[in-house]
mmCIF file of C-alpha atoms in Angstrom:
data_model
loop_
_atom_site.group_PDB
_atom_site.id
_atom_site.type_symbol
_atom_site.label_atom_id
_atom_site.label_comp_id
_atom_site.label_asym_id
_atom_site.label_seq_id
_atom_site.Cartn_x
_atom_site.Cartn_y
_atom_site.Cartn_z
ATOM 1 C CA UNK A 1 -57.671 -12.113 2.264
ATOM 2 C CA UNK A 2 -56.265 -13.090 5.678
ATOM 3 C CA UNK A 3 -52.544 -13.880 5.929
ATOM 4 C CA UNK A 4 -52.216 -17.156 7.815
ATOM 5 C CA UNK A 5 -49.664 -19.821 6.956
ATOM 6 C CA UNK A 6 -46.523 -19.488 4.835
ATOM 7 C CA UNK A 7 -48.139 -21.538 2.055
ATOM 8 C CA UNK A 8 -50.656 -18.870 1.120
ATOM 9 C CA UNK A 9 -49.631 -16.384 -1.586
ATOM 10 C CA UNK A 10 -51.405 -13.451 -3.168
ATOM 11 C CA UNK A 11 -51.283 -13.125 -6.952
ATOM 12 C CA UNK A 12 -49.016 -10.351 -8.263
ATOM 13 C CA UNK A 13 -50.842 -7.370 -9.692
ATOM 14 C CA UNK A 14 -50.520 -6.834 -13.430
ATOM 15 C CA UNK A 15 -50.074 -3.106 -12.904
ATOM 16 C CA UNK A 16 -46.605 -1.609 -12.815
ATOM 17 C CA UNK A 17 -47.391 0.219 -9.600
ATOM 18 C CA UNK A 18 -49.158 -1.936 -7.045
ATOM 19 C CA UNK A 19 -52.103 -0.411 -5.205
ATOM 20 C CA UNK A 20 -50.937 0.330 -1.674
ATOM 21 C CA UNK A 21 -52.585 1.682 1.430
ATOM 22 C CA UNK A 22 -51.265 5.152 2.202
ATOM 23 C CA UNK A 23 -52.155 7.477 5.024
ATOM 24 C CA UNK A 24 -52.518 11.232 4.703
ATOM 25 C CA UNK A 25 -51.931 12.146 8.332
ATOM 26 C CA UNK A 26 -48.423 12.965 9.543
ATOM 27 C CA UNK A 27 -46.981 10.657 12.181
ATOM 28 C CA UNK A 28 -45.452 12.017 15.354
ATOM 29 C CA UNK A 29 -41.635 11.559 15.228
ATOM 30 C CA UNK A 30 -41.593 10.129 18.758
ATOM 31 C CA UNK A 31 -44.109 7.465 17.746
ATOM 32 C CA UNK A 32 -42.154 6.684 14.587
ATOM 33 C CA UNK A 33 -38.885 6.123 16.439
ATOM 34 C CA UNK A 34 -40.652 4.198 19.190
ATOM 35 C CA UNK A 35 -41.803 1.742 16.530
ATOM 36 C CA UNK A 36 -38.145 0.922 15.861
ATOM 37 C CA UNK A 37 -37.364 0.243 19.502
ATOM 38 C CA UNK A 38 -37.709 -3.505 19.119
ATOM 39 C CA UNK A 39 -35.195 -5.921 17.606
ATOM 40 C CA UNK A 40 -37.926 -7.951 15.876
ATOM 41 C CA UNK A 41 -39.110 -4.908 13.916
ATOM 42 C CA UNK A 42 -35.590 -4.085 12.840
ATOM 43 C CA UNK A 43 -35.251 -7.705 11.683
ATOM 44 C CA UNK A 44 -38.438 -7.295 9.642
ATOM 45 C CA UNK A 45 -36.983 -4.266 7.859
ATOM 46 C CA UNK A 46 -33.766 -6.186 7.225
ATOM 47 C CA UNK A 47 -35.824 -9.065 5.811
ATOM 48 C CA UNK A 48 -37.141 -6.681 3.143
ATOM 49 C CA UNK A 49 -33.573 -5.860 2.144
ATOM 50 C CA UNK A 50 -32.536 -9.504 1.977
ATOM 51 C CA UNK A 51 -35.546 -10.287 -0.200
ATOM 52 C CA UNK A 52 -34.862 -7.359 -2.533
ATOM 53 C CA UNK A 53 -31.227 -8.425 -2.882
ATOM 54 C CA UNK A 54 -32.249 -11.991 -3.708
ATOM 55 C CA UNK A 55 -35.043 -10.912 -6.073
ATOM 56 C CA UNK A 56 -34.291 -7.415 -7.452
ATOM 57 C CA UNK A 57 -37.356 -7.404 -9.715
ATOM 58 C CA UNK A 58 -39.789 -7.855 -6.842
ATOM 59 C CA UNK A 59 -41.328 -4.681 -5.487
ATOM 60 C CA UNK A 60 -43.321 -6.262 -2.663
ATOM 61 C CA UNK A 61 -42.760 -9.090 -0.186
ATOM 62 C CA UNK A 62 -45.336 -11.559 1.077
ATOM 63 C CA UNK A 63 -46.370 -11.766 4.730
ATOM 64 C CA UNK A 64 -45.328 -15.420 4.838
ATOM 65 C CA UNK A 65 -41.927 -14.693 3.298
ATOM 66 C CA UNK A 66 -41.184 -11.977 5.833
ATOM 67 C CA UNK A 67 -42.254 -14.167 8.753
ATOM 68 C CA UNK A 68 -40.096 -17.033 7.560
ATOM 69 C CA UNK A 69 -37.077 -14.727 7.158
ATOM 70 C CA UNK A 70 -37.365 -13.479 10.738
ATOM 71 C CA UNK A 71 -37.868 -16.968 12.168
ATOM 72 C CA UNK A 72 -40.952 -16.041 14.206
ATOM 73 C CA UNK A 73 -43.189 -19.107 14.512
ATOM 74 C CA UNK A 74 -46.194 -17.347 16.020
ATOM 75 C CA UNK A 75 -48.137 -15.731 13.177
ATOM 76 C CA UNK A 76 -50.064 -13.461 15.535
ATOM 77 C CA UNK A 77 -46.935 -12.177 17.225
ATOM 78 C CA UNK A 78 -45.327 -11.451 13.864
ATOM 79 C CA UNK A 79 -48.456 -9.669 12.619
ATOM 80 C CA UNK A 80 -48.392 -7.455 15.729
ATOM 81 C CA UNK A 81 -44.828 -6.292 15.089
ATOM 82 C CA UNK A 82 -45.465 -5.795 11.366
ATOM 83 C CA UNK A 83 -48.498 -3.645 12.160
ATOM 84 C CA UNK A 84 -46.357 -1.412 14.375
ATOM 85 C CA UNK A 85 -44.227 -0.617 11.320
ATOM 86 C CA UNK A 86 -47.124 0.052 8.984
ATOM 87 C CA UNK A 87 -47.795 3.628 8.033
ATOM 88 C CA UNK A 88 -44.339 5.101 8.506
ATOM 89 C CA UNK A 89 -41.901 2.347 7.514
ATOM 90 C CA UNK A 90 -43.988 -0.312 5.747
ATOM 91 C CA UNK A 91 -47.112 -0.124 3.606
ATOM 92 C CA UNK A 92 -49.528 -2.850 2.578
ATOM 93 C CA UNK A 93 -50.162 -3.371 -1.128
ATOM 94 C CA UNK A 94 -52.435 -5.656 -3.151
ATOM 95 C CA UNK A 95 -49.720 -8.265 -3.533
ATOM 96 C CA UNK A 96 -47.781 -7.965 -0.285
ATOM 97 C CA UNK A 97 -45.830 -5.375 1.648
ATOM 98 C CA UNK A 98 -43.123 -2.922 0.717
ATOM 99 C CA UNK A 99 -40.875 -0.419 2.409
ATOM 100 C CA UNK A 100 -41.823 3.227 2.405
ATOM 101 C CA UNK A 101 -39.281 5.961 1.717
ATOM 102 C CA UNK A 102 -38.656 6.238 5.469
ATOM 103 C CA UNK A 103 -38.258 2.465 5.774
ATOM 104 C CA UNK A 104 -35.689 2.427 2.993
ATOM 105 C CA UNK A 105 -33.770 5.225 4.691
ATOM 106 C CA UNK A 106 -33.677 3.296 7.966
ATOM 107 C CA UNK A 107 -32.203 0.296 6.159
ATOM 108 C CA UNK A 108 -29.682 2.503 4.376
ATOM 109 C CA UNK A 109 -28.650 4.026 7.705
ATOM 110 C CA UNK A 110 -28.146 0.550 9.188
ATOM 111 C CA UNK A 111 -25.993 -0.533 6.239
ATOM 112 C CA UNK A 112 -23.986 2.692 6.302
ATOM 113 C CA UNK A 113 -23.399 2.410 10.048
ATOM 114 C CA UNK A 114 -24.781 5.921 10.525
ATOM 115 C CA UNK A 115 -25.984 5.244 14.075
ATOM 116 C CA UNK A 116 -23.902 2.249 15.102
ATOM 117 C CA UNK A 117 -20.629 2.250 13.166
ATOM 118 C CA UNK A 118 -17.281 3.484 14.479
ATOM 119 C CA UNK A 119 -14.269 4.001 12.256
ATOM 120 C CA UNK A 120 -10.989 5.902 12.482
ATOM 121 C CA UNK A 121 -8.408 6.562 9.797
ATOM 122 C CA UNK A 122 -5.303 8.724 9.567
ATOM 123 C CA UNK A 123 -4.004 11.269 9.794
ATOM 124 C CA UNK A 124 -2.460 10.691 6.367
ATOM 125 C CA UNK A 125 -0.497 13.285 4.389
ATOM 126 C CA UNK A 126 -2.082 14.051 1.024
ATOM 127 C CA UNK A 127 -0.333 15.099 -2.163
ATOM 128 C CA UNK A 128 -1.418 18.670 -1.555
ATOM 129 C CA UNK A 129 -0.372 21.781 0.349
ATOM 130 C CA UNK A 130 -2.025 24.623 2.204
ATOM 131 C CA UNK A 131 -2.179 27.831 0.164
ATOM 132 C CA UNK A 132 -1.870 29.944 3.296
ATOM 133 C CA UNK A 133 1.318 28.520 4.759
ATOM 134 C CA UNK A 134 2.631 25.985 2.226
ATOM 135 C CA UNK A 135 2.729 23.051 4.632
ATOM 136 C CA UNK A 136 1.366 19.621 3.715
ATOM 137 C CA UNK A 137 -2.343 18.801 3.917
ATOM 138 C CA UNK A 138 -3.328 15.899 6.158
ATOM 139 C CA UNK A 139 -6.614 14.002 6.191
ATOM 140 C CA UNK A 140 -8.171 12.167 9.109
ATOM 141 C CA UNK A 141 -11.500 10.415 9.662
ATOM 142 C CA UNK A 142 -13.155 10.005 13.049
ATOM 143 C CA UNK A 143 -16.571 8.421 13.543
ATOM 144 C CA UNK A 144 -18.350 10.011 10.599
ATOM 145 C CA UNK A 145 -16.311 13.197 10.188
ATOM 146 C CA UNK A 146 -13.634 13.696 7.535
ATOM 147 C CA UNK A 147 -11.293 16.608 8.155
ATOM 148 C CA UNK A 148 -8.421 17.965 6.090
ATOM 149 C CA UNK A 149 -6.041 20.418 7.739
ATOM 150 C CA UNK A 150 -2.452 21.472 7.221
ATOM 151 C CA UNK A 151 0.461 21.017 9.631
ATOM 152 C CA UNK A 152 -0.324 24.440 11.086
ATOM 153 C CA UNK A 153 -3.942 23.435 11.703
ATOM 154 C CA UNK A 154 -5.497 25.578 8.990
ATOM 155 C CA UNK A 155 -8.803 23.830 8.292
ATOM 156 C CA UNK A 156 -9.045 23.127 4.555
ATOM 157 C CA UNK A 157 -12.065 20.833 4.317
ATOM 158 C CA UNK A 158 -14.674 19.346 6.647
ATOM 159 C CA UNK A 159 -17.606 17.048 5.869
ATOM 160 C CA UNK A 160 -19.594 14.157 7.326
ATOM 161 C CA UNK A 161 -19.877 10.724 5.738
ATOM 162 C CA UNK A 162 -21.114 7.455 7.327
ATOM 163 C CA UNK A 163 -18.607 4.858 8.606
ATOM 164 C CA UNK A 164 -19.417 2.325 5.894
ATOM 165 C CA UNK A 165 -17.812 4.681 3.349
ATOM 166 C CA UNK A 166 -14.526 4.274 5.202
ATOM 167 C CA UNK A 167 -14.769 0.505 5.564
ATOM 168 C CA UNK A 168 -12.478 -0.208 2.612
ATOM 169 C CA UNK A 169 -10.101 1.721 0.410
ATOM 170 C CA UNK A 170 -7.568 4.395 1.243
ATOM 171 C CA UNK A 171 -8.175 7.691 2.953
ATOM 172 C CA UNK A 172 -7.262 9.387 -0.323
ATOM 173 C CA UNK A 173 -10.207 7.608 -1.930
ATOM 174 C CA UNK A 174 -12.415 8.638 0.981
ATOM 175 C CA UNK A 175 -11.387 12.286 0.494
ATOM 176 C CA UNK A 176 -12.245 12.025 -3.210
ATOM 177 C CA UNK A 177 -15.647 10.505 -2.426
ATOM 178 C CA UNK A 178 -16.430 13.008 0.298
ATOM 179 C CA UNK A 179 -15.476 16.085 -1.710
ATOM 180 C CA UNK A 180 -17.689 14.788 -4.528
ATOM 181 C CA UNK A 181 -20.624 14.353 -2.132
ATOM 182 C CA UNK A 182 -20.043 17.803 -0.670
ATOM 183 C CA UNK A 183 -19.923 19.342 -4.135
ATOM 184 C CA UNK A 184 -23.220 17.684 -5.055
ATOM 185 C CA UNK A 185 -24.724 18.946 -1.809
ATOM 186 C CA UNK A 186 -23.675 22.531 -2.478
ATOM 187 C CA UNK A 187 -24.997 22.320 -6.034
ATOM 188 C CA UNK A 188 -28.412 21.279 -4.736
ATOM 189 C CA UNK A 189 -28.412 23.965 -2.064
ATOM 190 C CA UNK A 190 -27.340 26.647 -4.540
ATOM 191 C CA UNK A 191 -30.444 25.681 -6.532
ATOM 192 C CA UNK A 192 -32.672 26.256 -3.499
ATOM 193 C CA UNK A 193 -33.101 22.719 -2.131
ATOM 194 C CA UNK A 194 -31.795 21.319 1.154
ATOM 195 C CA UNK A 195 -29.601 18.307 0.400
ATOM 196 C CA UNK A 196 -30.417 16.789 3.795
ATOM 197 C CA UNK A 197 -34.231 16.878 3.886
ATOM 198 C CA UNK A 198 -35.135 18.373 0.464
ATOM 199 C CA UNK A 199 -37.012 21.317 1.926
ATOM 200 C CA UNK A 200 -36.734 24.705 0.233
ATOM 201 C CA UNK A 201 -33.780 26.848 1.302
ATOM 202 C CA UNK A 202 -32.629 30.323 0.359
ATOM 203 C CA UNK A 203 -28.892 30.408 -0.398
ATOM 204 C CA UNK A 204 -27.158 33.719 -0.122
ATOM 205 C CA UNK A 205 -23.966 35.711 0.228
ATOM 206 C CA UNK A 206 -22.896 37.362 3.472
ATOM 207 C CA UNK A 207 -19.986 39.604 4.363
ATOM 208 C CA UNK A 208 -17.558 38.622 7.111
ATOM 209 C CA UNK A 209 -15.093 40.920 8.826
ATOM 210 C CA UNK A 210 -11.487 39.732 8.569
ATOM 211 C CA UNK A 211 -8.243 40.938 10.114
ATOM 212 C CA UNK A 212 -7.732 44.585 9.241
ATOM 213 C CA UNK A 213 -10.240 46.640 7.283
ATOM 214 C CA UNK A 214 -10.981 44.064 4.587
ATOM 215 C CA UNK A 215 -14.087 41.916 4.388
ATOM 216 C CA UNK A 216 -14.539 38.478 2.875
ATOM 217 C CA UNK A 217 -17.688 37.075 1.282
ATOM 218 C CA UNK A 218 -19.200 33.724 2.201
ATOM 219 C CA UNK A 219 -21.776 31.470 0.548
ATOM 220 C CA UNK A 220 -24.297 30.396 3.169
ATOM 221 C CA UNK A 221 -27.640 28.683 3.571
ATOM 222 C CA UNK A 222 -29.768 27.434 6.445
ATOM 223 C CA UNK A 223 -32.654 24.976 6.409
ATOM 224 C CA UNK A 224 -35.545 25.975 8.655
ATOM 225 C CA UNK A 225 -36.911 22.425 8.516
ATOM 226 C CA UNK A 226 -33.933 20.309 9.612
ATOM 227 C CA UNK A 227 -31.440 22.977 10.801
ATOM 228 C CA UNK A 228 -28.783 21.900 8.313
ATOM 229 C CA UNK A 229 -26.405 24.711 7.397
ATOM 230 C CA UNK A 230 -23.800 25.395 4.751
ATOM 231 C CA UNK A 231 -20.908 27.811 4.782
ATOM 232 C CA UNK A 232 -18.165 28.133 2.170
ATOM 233 C CA UNK A 233 -16.086 30.811 0.454
ATOM 234 C CA UNK A 234 -18.261 32.815 -1.937
ATOM 235 C CA UNK A 235 -16.011 31.836 -4.831
ATOM 236 C CA UNK A 236 -17.409 28.348 -4.531
ATOM 237 C CA UNK A 237 -20.369 29.414 -6.665
ATOM 238 C CA UNK A 238 -17.962 29.895 -9.576
ATOM 239 C CA UNK A 239 -16.976 26.228 -9.694
ATOM 240 C CA UNK A 240 -20.002 25.292 -11.798
ATOM 241 C CA UNK A 241 -19.782 28.282 -14.125
ATOM 242 C CA UNK A 242 -18.961 26.983 -17.636
ATOM 243 C CA UNK A 243 -16.409 29.727 -18.348
ATOM 244 C CA UNK A 244 -14.508 28.977 -15.141
ATOM 245 C CA UNK A 245 -14.635 25.244 -15.812
ATOM 246 C CA UNK A 246 -13.303 25.892 -19.321
ATOM 247 C CA UNK A 247 -10.547 28.172 -18.034
ATOM 248 C CA UNK A 248 -9.232 25.564 -15.609
ATOM 249 C CA UNK A 249 -9.456 22.912 -18.316
ATOM 250 C CA UNK A 250 -7.424 25.023 -20.736
ATOM 251 C CA UNK A 251 -4.835 25.480 -18.029
ATOM 252 C CA UNK A 252 -4.462 21.727 -17.676
ATOM 253 C CA UNK A 253 -6.182 21.637 -14.299
ATOM 254 C CA UNK A 254 -9.725 20.319 -14.752
ATOM 255 C CA UNK A 255 -11.767 21.153 -11.661
ATOM 256 C CA UNK A 256 -12.824 17.519 -11.250
ATOM 257 C CA UNK A 257 -9.182 16.466 -10.745
ATOM 258 C CA UNK A 258 -8.266 19.032 -8.090
ATOM 259 C CA UNK A 259 -8.867 19.379 -4.386
ATOM 260 C CA UNK A 260 -11.158 22.302 -3.563
ATOM 261 C CA UNK A 261 -8.595 24.090 -1.424
ATOM 262 C CA UNK A 262 -6.168 24.139 -4.376
ATOM 263 C CA UNK A 263 -8.508 26.158 -6.584
ATOM 264 C CA UNK A 264 -7.964 29.911 -6.629
ATOM 265 C CA UNK A 265 -11.659 30.794 -6.907
ATOM 266 C CA UNK A 266 -12.340 28.969 -3.648
ATOM 267 C CA UNK A 267 -9.276 29.768 -1.600
ATOM 268 C CA UNK A 268 -7.502 32.791 -3.070
ATOM 269 C CA UNK A 269 -10.011 35.542 -3.844
ATOM 270 C CA UNK A 270 -7.850 38.604 -3.218
ATOM 271 C CA UNK A 271 -10.434 41.373 -3.493
ATOM 272 C CA UNK A 272 -14.076 41.674 -2.481
ATOM 273 C CA UNK A 273 -15.817 44.843 -3.636
ATOM 274 C CA UNK A 274 -19.269 45.698 -2.323
ATOM 275 C CA UNK A 275 -21.168 47.125 -5.288
ATOM 276 C CA UNK A 276 -24.510 47.470 -3.505
ATOM 277 C CA UNK A 277 -25.476 47.082 0.152
ATOM 278 C CA UNK A 278 -29.159 46.408 -0.280
ATOM 279 C CA UNK A 279 -29.805 44.130 -1.896
ATOM 280 C CA UNK A 280 -26.231 42.905 -1.480
ATOM 281 C CA UNK A 281 -24.170 42.682 -4.636
ATOM 282 C CA UNK A 282 -20.439 41.941 -4.534
ATOM 283 C CA UNK A 283 -17.615 41.576 -7.025
ATOM 284 C CA UNK A 284 -14.963 38.939 -6.444
ATOM 285 C CA UNK A 285 -11.552 39.379 -8.040
ATOM 286 C CA UNK A 286 -9.071 36.531 -8.340
ATOM 287 C CA UNK A 287 -6.207 35.485 -10.590
ATOM 288 C CA UNK A 288 -6.190 32.018 -12.135
ATOM 289 C CA UNK A 289 -2.603 31.667 -13.301
ATOM 290 C CA UNK A 290 -2.179 34.877 -15.329
ATOM 291 C CA UNK A 291 -5.866 35.451 -16.090
ATOM 292 C CA UNK A 292 -7.720 38.007 -14.000
ATOM 293 C CA UNK A 293 -11.275 36.973 -13.150
ATOM 294 C CA UNK A 294 -13.929 39.382 -11.908
ATOM 295 C CA UNK A 295 -17.303 37.923 -10.929
ATOM 296 C CA UNK A 296 -20.380 39.787 -9.745
ATOM 297 C CA UNK A 297 -22.600 37.818 -7.373
ATOM 298 C CA UNK A 298 -25.997 38.887 -6.084
ATOM 299 C CA UNK A 299 -27.521 38.310 -2.657
ATOM 300 C CA UNK A 300 -29.023 34.964 -3.709
ATOM 301 C CA UNK A 301 -25.554 33.645 -4.643
ATOM 302 C CA UNK A 302 -26.092 33.833 -8.402
ATOM 303 C CA UNK A 303 -23.320 34.845 -10.766
ATOM 304 C CA UNK A 304 -24.821 37.759 -12.685
ATOM 305 C CA UNK A 305 -21.681 38.914 -14.480
ATOM 306 C CA UNK A 306 -18.304 37.374 -15.235
ATOM 307 C CA UNK A 307 -15.299 39.027 -16.837
ATOM 308 C CA UNK A 308 -12.053 37.311 -17.848
ATOM 309 C CA UNK A 309 -9.417 39.922 -18.561
ATOM 310 C CA UNK A 310 -8.955 39.547 -22.365
ATOM 311 C CA UNK A 311 -5.444 41.046 -22.406
ATOM 312 C CA UNK A 312 -4.084 38.649 -19.800
ATOM 313 C CA UNK A 313 -5.907 35.755 -21.468
ATOM 314 C CA UNK A 314 -4.463 36.530 -24.919
ATOM 315 C CA UNK A 315 -0.954 37.079 -23.550
ATOM 316 C CA UNK A 316 -1.163 33.772 -21.726
ATOM 317 C CA UNK A 317 -2.067 31.945 -24.942
ATOM 318 C CA UNK A 318 0.710 33.744 -26.891
ATOM 319 C CA UNK A 319 3.358 32.912 -24.304
ATOM 320 C CA UNK A 320 2.237 29.289 -24.305
ATOM 321 C CA UNK A 321 2.487 29.085 -28.116
ATOM 322 C CA UNK A 322 5.965 30.631 -28.122
ATOM 323 C CA UNK A 323 7.208 28.205 -25.486
ATOM 324 C CA UNK A 324 6.120 25.256 -27.612
ATOM 325 C CA UNK A 325 7.981 26.464 -30.766
#
């Protein structure tokens, strides 16, 4: 069927998933981005969004509906621009057109202001302090980057988030959102998947020389596909361990309610013992209140053994009971 005037419609398919034309060949990135170098084509992608917002149950949009939304009177001219988007950003189905995964991501980037937005907030002092020097923590946001540092410029947290996230609300809310997103990213990476492009990654532990003879351990990962990288204290891998989560909860400090840099397992590991060099196997020792935690982590950043000192744990519970009587 040829798409001509805006009065012609194609019947909706009865199937849940409409039959769409898909290509098997990869598209050159330069060609893909070149297809977006025209304001009319960006308007076409935005027309999909407007249609989806107005009719959430629709999965495809008619040729005529898209042309009307963009205001292009010449059907041939509109068809030319739509064809330039097909394959990478738009696909043709039995009952119209729909955005591909890449097309949806372009729209999301436009909404989020990823490539065009500019926003600045702070610095604002948070209700938190630096564990290294005791000075107040301050948060600031500059054009996609959220940074938390203390008055002595000790960097406590750093992450990227698009400008639209900072469009409303306080910087405290932005810090909460960003630390949640970062936590989700590290969880995915720890499981072997890049949170940026979803390629396979190999998380691991590496040793870093510090001042003096001591060494610290870091969680790290690098994506060979998109060059994204992650680096955090090795104790970060303990945050999702059920026994550590339970310990913080019993101490009245649920992990979900605290800033990362306030948690001992992330910021105050006081002893790193190398148990094996190859493959690398380290033991982290840290005190959470009066409970001594010893965690063994292998080279792939997995917790293979965890010990909570039972004597300190039991004494802590006894002291707490006596203070309440």
